[in-house]
C-alpha cells in the first residue's frame, strides 16, 4: 500500500523579487535567517517561520521516511495566489511557482508530485495555465475557496472547474483570505475559526447553487482541513433545506445527496472528529492530508489515522486508495496490474458475442470504406481518401456540437436568468475550436504527397470536388453564412440537398446568439424600416456593451470569445487549404470547375460573426 499525503506545502529556496518584477508592493519574499531556517515576509510584514523541508527534497524525503509516507502532492500556499492582482502578474507568478514545484519534484526520487496554482480571477488565463501545467506533469490544482466576493459557484469559477474535469485535473480547495479578519486580530483565529467557516461556505455554495448538478460527476474536488465545519453542521443545513423553502437554493436534492461529489482531507487533529468525519462523508471520501511542514500541520504525518480505532480496511482507504482515485492514479496502478497479469500470461479473453473494441467501433466496416479509383491503386490515393474522410468525421462532430450550442443558446434566451446553458455553450464551443485547430494542422499530412503523384490520379476524380462537401456547407449555413447558390452542387444527391435546404431555412447560430441578447434586453428588436447596416451596427453595439460590463457578463463574454476564436480558426482552415491547393496544383482550375486557388482566396473574407469583430473596433475607439 502506497501512503499518499495530498495536502502539504512547499516554498522554493528563493525566487525573483516580485515587487520589483511587477512594480507593486507587498509581494511575498523569503528571508533566510539561519542555515535551514527562513521567514516568509509579505512586504515589511512577518508572515510565517518555515524550515528547510519547504525547499529541500532531501529533508522532505527523510521526514517522509520517518513518518511512513510514500508520496506527497505538494502545493504552493495561498499567500502566493495573487487573485487580487492584475491577471498578467498573477499568471506570471503562477507560472514561476508552478515551474518551481516541478523542479522540486524532479529531485524527489518519484515520491513528490505537485498541484499547480492558477490566476483564478480570469477564467481564460486560469484554464490556459491549468492545461499547460497538466501537460507538464502536475496532477491537479490548488485553488483558493473564493476570489474576492465570488464563491466557488461563480460562473467563471464553475467554468474553470468544468475545465479541470475535462483535463482530468484533481482540485484541492484551500481556504484563504478569511472573512471577518478584522474581528479576529489575535491568537491565529483567522486560521482556527475563519478557515473552517470559509471552507464550509464553499461546500454549501457549490451544493445550494445547484453547481454540483451541473458540473460533471467526473470532477474530482477535495476540501482541505476536513472540509472545515461542513460535516459538523450538515444536519443544520439539511434541516433548513427541508423546512424552509428560502434556504433551499437551486439544488435538485437535499444537501446530503451531494456527499459523493467531493472529498475532504483528514487534517482535523482529533480522533473523535475523524471518526465523525468518516461517518458523515463515508470511508471512500476522506484522504490523508497533513498541512506539513507548516506550524499547524500534523507533526507525525498519518499518525491520526494510523492510531485511530477505524477498521484496517478504512485506514487503508484513507491512507492510500482514496487518494489514488482522487489523483487519477488508478489507471496507472491498473496498467501496472495488467502488465503483471500479462507477464503472468493471464490476459482477459472476451467471450464470443461480447462487445469488443472492433464491434463497437465498427472497425472492419470502417476499413472497407477506402476505395481508390486508380488501378492499380496509386500508393498516395489511400492517404488522399483517408485525409478527406477524417475531415468529414470531424465535420460530423462539429455539426453535432454546434447544434448543441444552438440549443443551449436558445434555452439561455428563453430563461435569461439561468446561466447554465451559457456555460455549456461556451464549453462546447471550446471543443469546436480545438477540433478546428486539429483540422488546420492536418493539411500538413497531405503535403507529403508530391504534385506529380497527385496528378497521376487527379483526372479520375472529376467532377468530384470539395464544393460538394455537404457537411462543410452545412457548417457554414448553420453558423449563419448562407448562400442559396451553393445548393446547386448538391442536386445530384437529394438527401444532401434536403438537409442543406433545411439548414438554409432554420435560424442559424448567429440568429440564435443575437436572439438571446435580445431576450436579455441587451439588443432592441430591429426598428421597422431599419437598414441592414443599421441593424448590423446595433448588433455590434450590443456585443460592445457586454464587453464594457465584464463583471456581469463574464459568461457571455466567454461565449463571444469562443465564437471569435472559432471564426478565426475557420479562416485559418481556409488559408491552409489554399496553401495546400497552391502547393499541389498551383493555379490550375479545380475539379469542381472553379478558378481554383484564386476563387478560394475570395472566401478568406467570409466571417460567421462579423459583429464580434466590429465590436473590437468600437472598443478601441
Ligand atoms: C490535393 C488536395 C486538394 C486540392 C488540390 C483541393 C482543391 C480544391 C479546389 C481547387 C477547390 C475549389 C473548388 C473546385 O473547383 O473544385 C476546393 C474546394 C474545397 N475543398 Fe479542396 N482540395 C484539396 C484537399 C482538400 C481537403 C483535404 C479537404 C478537406 C475536407 C478539402 C475540402 C474542400 C472544401 C470544403 C471546398 C469548398 C470550399 C468553399 O467553397 O469554400 N479539400 N478544393
XYZ file of C-alpha atoms and ligand atoms in Angstrom:
664
model
C 0.000 0.000 0.000
C 1.360 3.395 -1.036
C 0.699 6.041 1.659
C -0.194 9.341 -0.022
C -0.419 12.800 1.571
C -2.484 15.076 -0.671
C -2.257 18.298 1.339
C 1.151 19.750 2.143
C 3.076 22.789 1.050
C 6.381 23.963 -0.326
C 8.253 27.224 -0.880
C 11.203 27.369 -3.274
C 14.566 28.229 -1.700
C 14.452 31.579 -3.499
C 12.517 33.402 -6.160
C 12.747 36.708 -8.040
C 11.910 39.970 -6.280
C 8.218 40.082 -7.204
C 7.693 43.650 -6.002
C 10.386 44.856 -8.421
C 9.236 42.498 -11.176
C 5.655 43.800 -11.128
C 6.283 47.288 -9.785
C 3.802 46.893 -6.926
C 4.337 46.477 -3.162
C 3.560 43.734 -0.626
C 4.545 40.612 -2.516
C 5.773 37.612 -0.507
C 9.521 37.093 -0.245
C 11.778 34.768 1.677
C 14.305 35.880 4.293
C 16.832 33.183 5.214
C 17.564 33.688 8.915
C 19.982 30.847 9.749
C 21.026 27.615 7.995
C 17.870 25.599 7.253
C 15.512 28.291 8.564
C 13.703 31.186 6.934
C 10.874 33.622 7.380
C 8.210 34.335 4.805
C 7.624 38.075 4.646
C 4.833 39.913 2.896
C 6.269 43.329 2.129
C 7.590 44.511 5.535
C 5.257 42.226 7.488
C 6.364 38.919 9.019
C 4.110 36.096 7.813
C 5.488 32.695 8.877
C 8.582 30.807 10.089
C 9.477 27.923 7.806
C 12.316 25.414 7.624
C 14.303 23.517 5.021
C 11.617 20.873 4.391
C 9.832 23.571 2.385
C 12.549 23.762 -0.263
C 14.937 20.851 0.251
C 13.762 17.490 -1.142
C 16.398 15.628 0.885
C 14.908 16.886 4.153
C 11.393 16.136 2.948
C 12.251 12.598 1.921
C 13.940 11.913 5.293
C 10.848 13.117 7.137
C 8.578 11.142 4.815
C 10.618 8.022 5.630
C 10.343 8.827 9.329
C 6.521 9.135 9.008
C 5.961 6.257 6.587
C 4.705 8.443 3.729
C 5.454 7.226 0.202
C 4.108 10.048 -1.926
C 3.407 13.722 -1.252
C 1.459 16.033 -3.516
C 2.958 19.438 -2.822
C 1.151 22.737 -3.328
C 2.331 26.310 -3.049
C 0.500 28.349 -0.434
C -2.454 30.718 -0.673
C -0.227 33.692 0.170
C 1.052 33.341 -3.422
C -2.364 33.173 -5.155
C -2.391 36.887 -6.112
C -6.066 36.720 -7.082
C -6.473 40.402 -6.199
C -3.599 41.473 -8.503
C -3.681 42.251 -12.239
C -4.160 38.977 -14.074
C -0.906 39.213 -16.015
C 1.040 39.447 -12.739
C -0.909 36.589 -11.169
C -0.428 34.444 -14.291
C 3.304 35.091 -14.355
C 3.586 34.440 -10.619
C 1.640 31.165 -11.026
C 3.998 30.039 -13.801
C 7.020 30.850 -11.699
C 5.885 28.773 -8.728
C 4.389 26.000 -10.864
C 7.691 25.509 -12.636
C 9.499 25.678 -9.290
C 7.206 22.921 -7.980
C 8.129 20.689 -10.911
C 11.781 21.425 -10.346
C 11.472 20.423 -6.671
C 9.551 17.248 -7.604
C 12.153 16.313 -10.212
C 14.586 15.911 -7.288
C 12.110 13.887 -5.228
C 13.004 10.383 -6.483
C 9.490 9.899 -7.838
C 7.975 10.486 -4.370
C 6.986 14.118 -4.869
C 4.252 15.286 -7.219
C 2.547 18.646 -7.401
C -0.611 20.677 -7.686
C -0.276 23.905 -9.620
C -1.884 27.273 -8.903
C -3.729 29.451 -11.425
C -4.795 33.099 -11.817
C -8.372 32.275 -10.854
C -9.560 35.880 -11.245
C -9.568 35.287 -15.028
C -11.180 32.110 -16.379
C -9.311 32.017 -19.673
C -5.934 32.626 -18.091
C -6.705 30.072 -15.361
C -7.758 27.406 -17.885
C -4.702 28.106 -20.000
C -2.274 27.749 -17.109
C -4.042 24.628 -15.873
C -3.755 22.965 -19.288
C -0.086 23.923 -19.527
C 0.584 22.502 -16.080
C -1.275 19.242 -16.648
C 0.737 18.733 -19.844
C 3.952 19.380 -17.960
C 3.295 16.905 -15.129
C 1.191 18.493 -12.361
C -1.560 16.199 -11.109
C -4.073 18.946 -10.455
C -4.527 22.351 -8.968
C -4.814 24.013 -5.585
C -7.310 26.876 -5.630
C -8.437 29.361 -3.023
C -12.004 28.931 -1.817
C -13.074 32.312 -3.187
C -11.949 35.159 -5.415
C -12.838 38.396 -3.687
C -16.606 38.325 -3.329
C -17.032 35.377 -5.682
C -17.643 31.974 -4.130
C -16.942 28.728 -5.938
C -20.379 28.732 -7.573
C -19.456 31.891 -9.509
C -19.993 31.467 -13.245
C -16.348 31.871 -14.175
C -15.049 29.615 -11.408
C -17.614 26.961 -12.348
C -16.352 27.121 -15.937
C -12.840 26.616 -14.617
C -13.946 23.610 -12.533
C -15.565 22.188 -15.644
C -12.270 22.614 -17.430
C -10.485 20.771 -14.601
C -12.873 17.859 -15.095
C -12.216 17.927 -18.838
C -8.477 17.939 -18.247
C -8.668 15.188 -15.592
C -7.091 17.543 -13.046
C -7.738 16.946 -9.331
C -8.749 20.112 -7.439
C -7.726 20.876 -3.860
C -9.689 23.767 -2.370
C -7.780 25.665 0.292
C -9.374 28.388 2.439
C -7.679 31.769 2.375
C -8.275 35.493 2.780
C -10.639 34.839 5.671
C -13.724 36.942 6.195
C -14.207 38.782 9.450
C -10.444 39.025 9.973
C -10.862 42.461 11.491
C -12.741 40.781 14.368
C -10.053 38.115 14.760
C -6.824 40.059 15.063
C -5.264 37.731 17.654
C -4.432 34.113 18.515
C -4.355 32.865 14.902
C -8.144 32.976 14.941
C -8.372 33.528 11.163
C -6.748 30.065 10.867
C -8.629 28.284 13.641
C -12.054 29.921 13.227
C -12.084 31.693 9.854
C -10.651 28.896 7.717
C -13.171 26.194 8.733
C -16.046 28.616 8.152
C -14.655 29.684 4.760
C -14.478 26.046 3.674
C -17.967 25.304 4.919
C -19.212 28.288 2.918
C -17.579 26.962 -0.255
C -19.077 23.488 0.020
C -22.508 24.905 0.818
C -22.288 27.353 -2.112
C -21.493 24.544 -4.550
C -24.385 22.450 -3.233
C -27.167 25.022 -2.840
C -26.419 26.910 -6.064
C -27.012 23.670 -7.984
C -23.424 23.840 -9.266
C -22.907 20.160 -8.408
C -25.999 19.329 -10.505
C -24.367 20.973 -13.491
C -20.715 20.152 -13.006
C -19.695 16.794 -14.461
C -19.576 13.926 -11.986
C -16.036 13.292 -13.207
C -14.867 16.420 -11.359
C -12.543 15.322 -8.534
C -12.565 18.016 -5.867
C -11.344 17.961 -2.275
C -11.745 20.446 0.568
C -8.851 20.931 2.951
C -8.914 20.686 6.759
C -11.586 18.004 6.872
C -13.932 20.224 4.864
C -13.898 22.827 7.674
C -17.080 22.972 9.708
C -19.204 21.456 6.936
C -19.626 17.892 8.238
C -20.390 19.028 11.783
C -23.114 21.407 10.606
C -24.575 19.304 7.819
C -27.586 18.447 9.986
C -28.378 22.142 10.372
C -28.142 22.656 6.626
C -30.307 19.617 5.928
C -32.946 20.787 8.417
C -33.067 24.233 6.817
C -33.336 22.695 3.360
C -36.298 20.511 4.292
C -38.257 23.029 6.345
C -37.532 26.471 4.917
C -38.023 26.899 1.154
C -35.976 30.089 1.275
C -32.941 28.075 2.448
C -33.194 25.558 -0.378
C -31.282 27.314 -3.048
C -31.320 25.865 -6.547
C -30.117 22.329 -5.972
C -32.256 19.426 -7.072
C -31.723 17.267 -3.991
C -31.191 17.711 -0.259
C -27.574 18.554 0.678
C -26.711 15.029 1.891
C -27.232 13.762 -1.622
C -24.040 15.546 -2.744
C -21.630 13.943 -0.290
C -20.371 11.644 -3.009
C -19.377 14.603 -5.183
C -16.362 15.722 -3.161
C -13.611 14.622 -0.835
C -12.105 16.102 2.313
C -8.657 15.617 3.742
C -8.063 14.233 7.223
C -6.442 17.323 8.813
C -8.764 17.506 11.861
C -6.265 16.573 14.628
C -8.716 14.690 16.835
C -9.744 11.067 16.650
C -13.416 11.556 17.512
C -13.641 14.257 14.860
C -12.003 11.976 12.326
C -14.456 9.170 13.194
C -17.335 11.617 12.805
C -15.991 12.918 9.501
C -15.617 9.412 8.084
C -19.077 8.518 9.414
C -20.586 11.540 7.649
C -18.656 11.573 4.390
C -18.188 7.809 4.039
C -14.945 5.837 4.111
C -14.357 6.481 0.408
C -14.321 10.266 0.719
C -11.615 11.173 3.255
C -7.898 11.204 2.439
C -4.681 11.767 4.314
C -3.824 15.471 4.218
C -1.350 16.856 6.744
C -0.627 20.557 6.059
C 3.049 19.544 6.510
C 5.503 21.230 7.084
C 3.651 24.257 8.416
C 3.168 25.060 12.094
C -0.497 23.956 12.086
C 0.295 20.711 10.260
C 0.250 17.159 11.612
C 3.568 16.589 13.391
C 3.881 12.908 12.504
C 2.087 12.692 9.200
C -0.536 9.932 9.153
C -0.430 9.240 12.893
C -4.030 10.356 13.489
C -5.341 7.783 11.016
C -2.908 5.045 11.992
C -3.579 5.373 15.722
C -7.351 5.658 15.388
C -9.802 2.845 16.031
C -11.020 2.895 12.457
C -11.132 -0.582 10.840
C -7.949 -1.569 8.985
C -9.781 -1.505 5.676
C -10.942 2.091 6.279
C -7.449 3.137 7.301
C -6.114 1.713 4.035
C -8.672 3.740 2.109
C -7.799 6.957 3.953
C -4.061 6.468 3.661
C -3.954 5.303 0.083
C -6.862 4.060 -2.049
C -8.984 7.226 -1.919
C -6.072 9.448 -2.907
C -5.168 7.088 -5.740
C -8.683 7.565 -7.098
C -8.783 11.315 -6.392
C -5.494 11.889 -8.172
C -6.473 9.767 -11.160
C -3.561 7.405 -10.496
C -5.858 4.371 -10.626
C -5.327 3.781 -14.302
C -1.558 3.761 -13.715
C -1.817 1.212 -10.962
C -4.312 -0.804 -13.009
C -1.997 -0.634 -16.005
C 0.764 -1.928 -13.764
C -1.544 -4.727 -12.582
C -2.463 -5.589 -16.144
C 1.182 -5.594 -17.100
C 1.942 -8.096 -14.393
C -1.138 -10.091 -15.460
C 0.144 -10.149 -18.995
C 3.573 -11.132 -17.760
C 1.877 -13.942 -15.867
C 0.121 -14.713 -19.199
C -3.453 -14.333 -17.931
C -4.895 -11.595 -20.177
C -8.690 -11.315 -20.157
C -10.122 -13.039 -23.235
C -13.540 -11.684 -24.309
C -16.336 -14.234 -24.657
C -17.810 -14.700 -28.168
C -20.725 -12.314 -28.714
C -19.454 -9.789 -26.113
C -18.858 -6.213 -27.140
C -15.310 -5.771 -28.388
C -13.231 -2.813 -29.483
C -13.826 -3.733 -33.122
C -17.506 -4.479 -32.925
C -18.219 -1.270 -31.014
C -16.229 0.971 -33.350
C -17.198 -0.947 -36.491
C -13.559 -1.194 -37.394
C -13.934 -3.786 -40.196
C -16.648 -1.670 -41.860
C -14.563 1.468 -41.451
C -11.552 -0.118 -43.086
C -13.644 -1.156 -46.069
C -14.538 2.424 -46.875
C -11.396 3.456 -48.775
C -11.829 2.569 -52.417
C -9.236 4.078 -54.736
C -10.237 4.976 -58.313
C -6.761 4.314 -59.712
C -5.972 0.824 -60.936
C -3.602 -0.500 -59.909
C -4.108 1.781 -56.884
C -1.629 4.642 -56.725
C 0.233 4.496 -53.399
C -0.859 8.031 -52.335
C -4.526 7.694 -53.194
C -5.187 5.889 -49.901
C -3.789 8.891 -47.996
C -5.856 11.277 -50.132
C -9.039 9.378 -49.286
C -8.237 8.899 -45.589
C -7.424 12.565 -45.014
C -10.695 13.642 -46.609
C -12.646 11.040 -44.689
C -11.122 12.118 -41.399
C -12.121 15.719 -42.180
C -15.660 14.556 -42.838
C -15.688 12.798 -39.439
C -14.561 15.989 -37.728
C -17.199 17.942 -39.668
C -19.765 15.496 -38.306
C -18.640 16.117 -34.738
C -18.608 19.893 -35.349
C -22.208 19.814 -36.563
C -23.166 17.696 -33.565
C -21.597 20.180 -31.138
C -22.705 23.339 -32.948
C -26.288 22.062 -32.945
C -25.977 21.606 -29.187
C -24.559 25.139 -28.853
C -27.585 26.493 -30.739
C -29.954 24.533 -28.468
C -28.212 25.856 -25.346
C -28.228 29.460 -26.516
C -31.868 29.139 -27.438
C -32.628 27.924 -23.905
C -30.464 30.715 -22.486
C -32.581 33.207 -24.427
C -35.788 31.646 -23.083
C -34.580 31.865 -19.462
C -32.162 34.813 -19.291
C -31.675 34.402 -15.512
C -30.290 30.896 -15.825
C -26.606 30.751 -16.704
C -26.043 27.017 -17.029
C -26.805 26.942 -20.714
C -24.371 29.768 -21.348
C -21.525 27.823 -19.685
C -22.470 24.700 -21.567
C -22.457 26.621 -24.860
C -19.005 28.024 -24.059
C -17.701 24.583 -23.124
C -18.937 23.030 -26.363
C -17.572 25.920 -28.387
C -14.196 25.262 -26.876
C -14.396 21.735 -28.244
C -15.267 23.155 -31.667
C -12.216 25.391 -31.620
C -9.967 22.512 -30.567
C -11.297 20.325 -33.383
C -10.801 23.109 -35.912
C -7.259 23.643 -34.657
C -6.547 19.978 -35.354
C -8.152 20.315 -38.792
C -5.881 23.229 -39.649
C -2.837 21.132 -38.712
C -3.988 18.066 -40.596
C -3.275 19.536 -44.029
C 0.446 19.047 -43.483
C -0.018 15.286 -43.793
C -1.409 15.690 -47.298
C 1.500 17.957 -48.180
C 3.770 14.932 -48.033
C 2.194 13.970 -51.380
C 4.191 15.191 -54.395
C 2.234 17.233 -57.008
C 3.233 14.673 -59.631
C 1.832 11.845 -57.548
C -1.497 13.662 -57.178
C -1.615 14.364 -60.918
C -1.260 10.629 -61.528
C -4.824 10.061 -60.290
C -6.400 13.555 -60.192
C -8.010 13.147 -63.620
C -10.004 10.162 -62.321
C -11.697 12.281 -59.648
C -13.505 14.761 -61.884
C -16.064 16.222 -61.404
C -15.915 15.314 -57.686
C -14.795 18.338 -55.658
C -14.689 19.773 -52.146
C -17.515 22.027 -53.343
C -19.751 19.026 -52.846
C -18.856 18.525 -49.195
C -22.347 18.700 -47.792
C -21.216 18.858 -44.207
C -18.809 21.740 -44.854
C -21.626 23.737 -46.382
C -23.932 22.721 -43.528
C -21.425 24.152 -41.055
C -21.368 27.425 -42.976
C -25.172 27.591 -43.138
C -25.571 26.593 -39.507
C -23.194 29.340 -38.397
C -25.011 31.933 -40.486
C -23.125 32.104 -43.780
C -25.988 31.148 -46.051
C -25.640 31.145 -49.841
C -28.534 29.585 -51.714
C -26.458 29.352 -54.892
C -24.354 26.635 -53.288
C -27.367 24.298 -53.266
C -26.880 23.593 -56.965
C -23.795 21.461 -56.296
C -25.973 19.101 -54.281
C -28.773 18.499 -56.796
C -27.377 15.027 -57.662
C -27.847 13.880 -54.022
C -31.447 14.591 -52.904
C -30.802 13.840 -49.199
C -27.925 16.284 -49.079
C -29.976 18.855 -50.963
C -32.867 18.441 -48.497
C -30.754 18.779 -45.362
C -28.956 21.832 -46.739
C -32.278 23.408 -47.622
C -33.455 22.775 -44.073
C -30.311 24.458 -42.711
C -30.912 27.376 -45.034
C -34.374 27.939 -43.622
C -33.600 27.298 -39.937
C -32.383 30.040 -37.589
C -28.593 29.950 -37.569
C -26.189 30.098 -34.618
C -25.762 33.771 -35.481
C -29.542 34.344 -35.294
C -29.926 32.440 -32.037
C -26.995 34.213 -30.387
C -28.389 37.662 -31.123
C -31.902 36.441 -30.325
C -30.662 35.589 -26.844
C -29.097 39.055 -26.455
C -32.459 40.485 -27.444
C -34.242 38.352 -24.849
C -31.780 39.608 -22.225
C -32.652 43.176 -23.134
C -29.153 43.854 -24.485
C -30.352 44.346 -28.054
C -33.526 46.188 -29.027
C -35.729 44.489 -31.664
C -34.958 45.935 -35.093
C -36.965 49.068 -35.837
C -39.258 48.757 -38.837
C -37.500 50.014 -41.937
C -34.033 49.809 -40.358
C -31.371 49.198 -42.999
C -29.077 46.143 -42.888
C -26.229 48.462 -41.936
C -28.167 49.954 -39.017
C -29.141 46.514 -37.768
C -25.562 45.301 -38.077
C -24.318 48.277 -36.054
C -26.960 47.726 -33.388
C -25.824 44.115 -33.002
C -22.170 45.151 -32.786
C -23.084 47.749 -30.146
C -24.868 45.048 -28.110
C -21.673 42.983 -28.097
C -19.689 46.074 -27.256
C -21.975 46.664 -24.243
C -21.315 43.139 -22.955
C -17.565 43.678 -23.021
C -17.954 47.018 -21.301
C -19.722 45.351 -18.373
C -17.379 42.452 -17.758
C -18.377 41.994 -14.124
C -21.929 40.996 -15.021
C -21.354 39.261 -18.336
C -18.288 37.083 -17.918
C -20.181 34.051 -19.136
C -21.478 35.765 -22.279
C -18.087 37.299 -22.964
C -16.707 33.784 -22.755
C -19.176 32.704 -25.438
C -18.195 35.731 -27.582
C -14.509 34.892 -27.220
C -15.075 31.290 -28.220
C -17.184 32.293 -31.227
C -14.490 34.743 -32.287
C -11.818 32.084 -31.923
C -13.884 29.643 -33.946
C -14.357 32.257 -36.679
C -10.636 32.926 -36.665
C -9.758 29.229 -36.880
C -12.136 28.604 -39.777
C -10.336 31.383 -41.672
C -7.044 29.667 -40.804
C -8.517 26.462 -42.201
C -9.446 28.251 -45.443
C -5.972 29.741 -45.694
C -4.161 26.444 -45.084
C -6.424 24.777 -47.644
C -5.447 27.418 -50.224
C -1.758 26.936 -49.431
C -2.194 23.211 -49.906
C -4.033 23.723 -53.193
C -1.290 26.051 -54.484
C 1.384 23.640 -53.388
C -0.226 20.668 -55.101
C -1.893 22.103 -58.240
C -0.525 25.661 -58.456
C -3.078 27.989 -60.046
C -4.900 25.333 -62.085
C -8.698 25.152 -62.153
C -10.403 22.912 -59.611
C -12.102 19.615 -60.403
C -15.349 21.341 -59.413
C -14.897 23.856 -62.228
C -13.863 26.911 -60.185
C -10.797 29.035 -60.916
C -9.018 27.113 -58.127
C -6.828 28.998 -55.667
C -7.882 32.437 -56.937
C -11.544 31.547 -56.328
C -10.771 30.173 -52.870
C -8.949 33.394 -51.946
C -12.252 35.236 -52.275
C -13.650 33.130 -49.414
C -10.996 34.405 -46.990
C -13.051 37.479 -46.134
C -16.016 35.377 -45.023
C -16.817 35.696 -41.345
C -19.557 33.960 -39.373
C -19.851 36.640 -36.716
C -18.644 39.957 -38.208
C -20.340 41.906 -35.389
C -17.947 40.368 -32.874
C -15.063 41.804 -34.869
C -16.745 45.164 -35.359
C -17.265 45.401 -31.581
C -13.499 45.210 -31.162
C -13.035 48.265 -33.327
C -15.653 50.085 -31.261
C -13.885 49.098 -28.037
C -10.681 50.722 -29.129
C -12.360 53.945 -30.234
C -4.771 17.723 -53.047
C -5.508 18.350 -52.155
C -6.613 19.302 -52.511
C -6.786 20.064 -53.609
C -5.887 20.160 -54.832
C -8.003 20.810 -53.429
C -8.514 21.701 -54.342
C -9.667 22.401 -54.199
C -10.187 23.360 -55.134
C -9.487 23.777 -56.407
C -11.347 23.814 -54.656
C -12.280 24.821 -55.299
C -13.472 24.115 -55.880
C -13.186 23.373 -57.166
O -13.133 23.995 -58.216
O -13.018 22.145 -57.101
C -11.590 23.157 -53.412
C -12.667 23.381 -52.599
C -12.870 22.749 -51.398
N -12.075 21.792 -50.844
Fe -10.292 21.171 -51.514
N -8.532 20.489 -52.220
C -7.713 19.578 -51.627
C -7.877 18.991 -50.389
C -8.981 19.199 -49.607
C -9.180 18.575 -48.333
C -8.220 17.624 -47.612
C -10.376 18.982 -47.888
C -10.976 18.556 -46.580
C -12.250 18.378 -46.400
C -10.940 19.874 -48.857
C -12.170 20.494 -48.775
C -12.646 21.429 -49.671
C -13.857 22.156 -49.455
C -14.798 22.050 -48.261
C -14.004 23.008 -50.545
C -15.086 24.028 -50.736
C -14.581 25.352 -50.201
C -15.515 26.541 -50.300
O -16.454 26.532 -51.042
O -15.287 27.467 -49.596
N -10.049 19.990 -49.877
N -10.546 22.297 -53.128
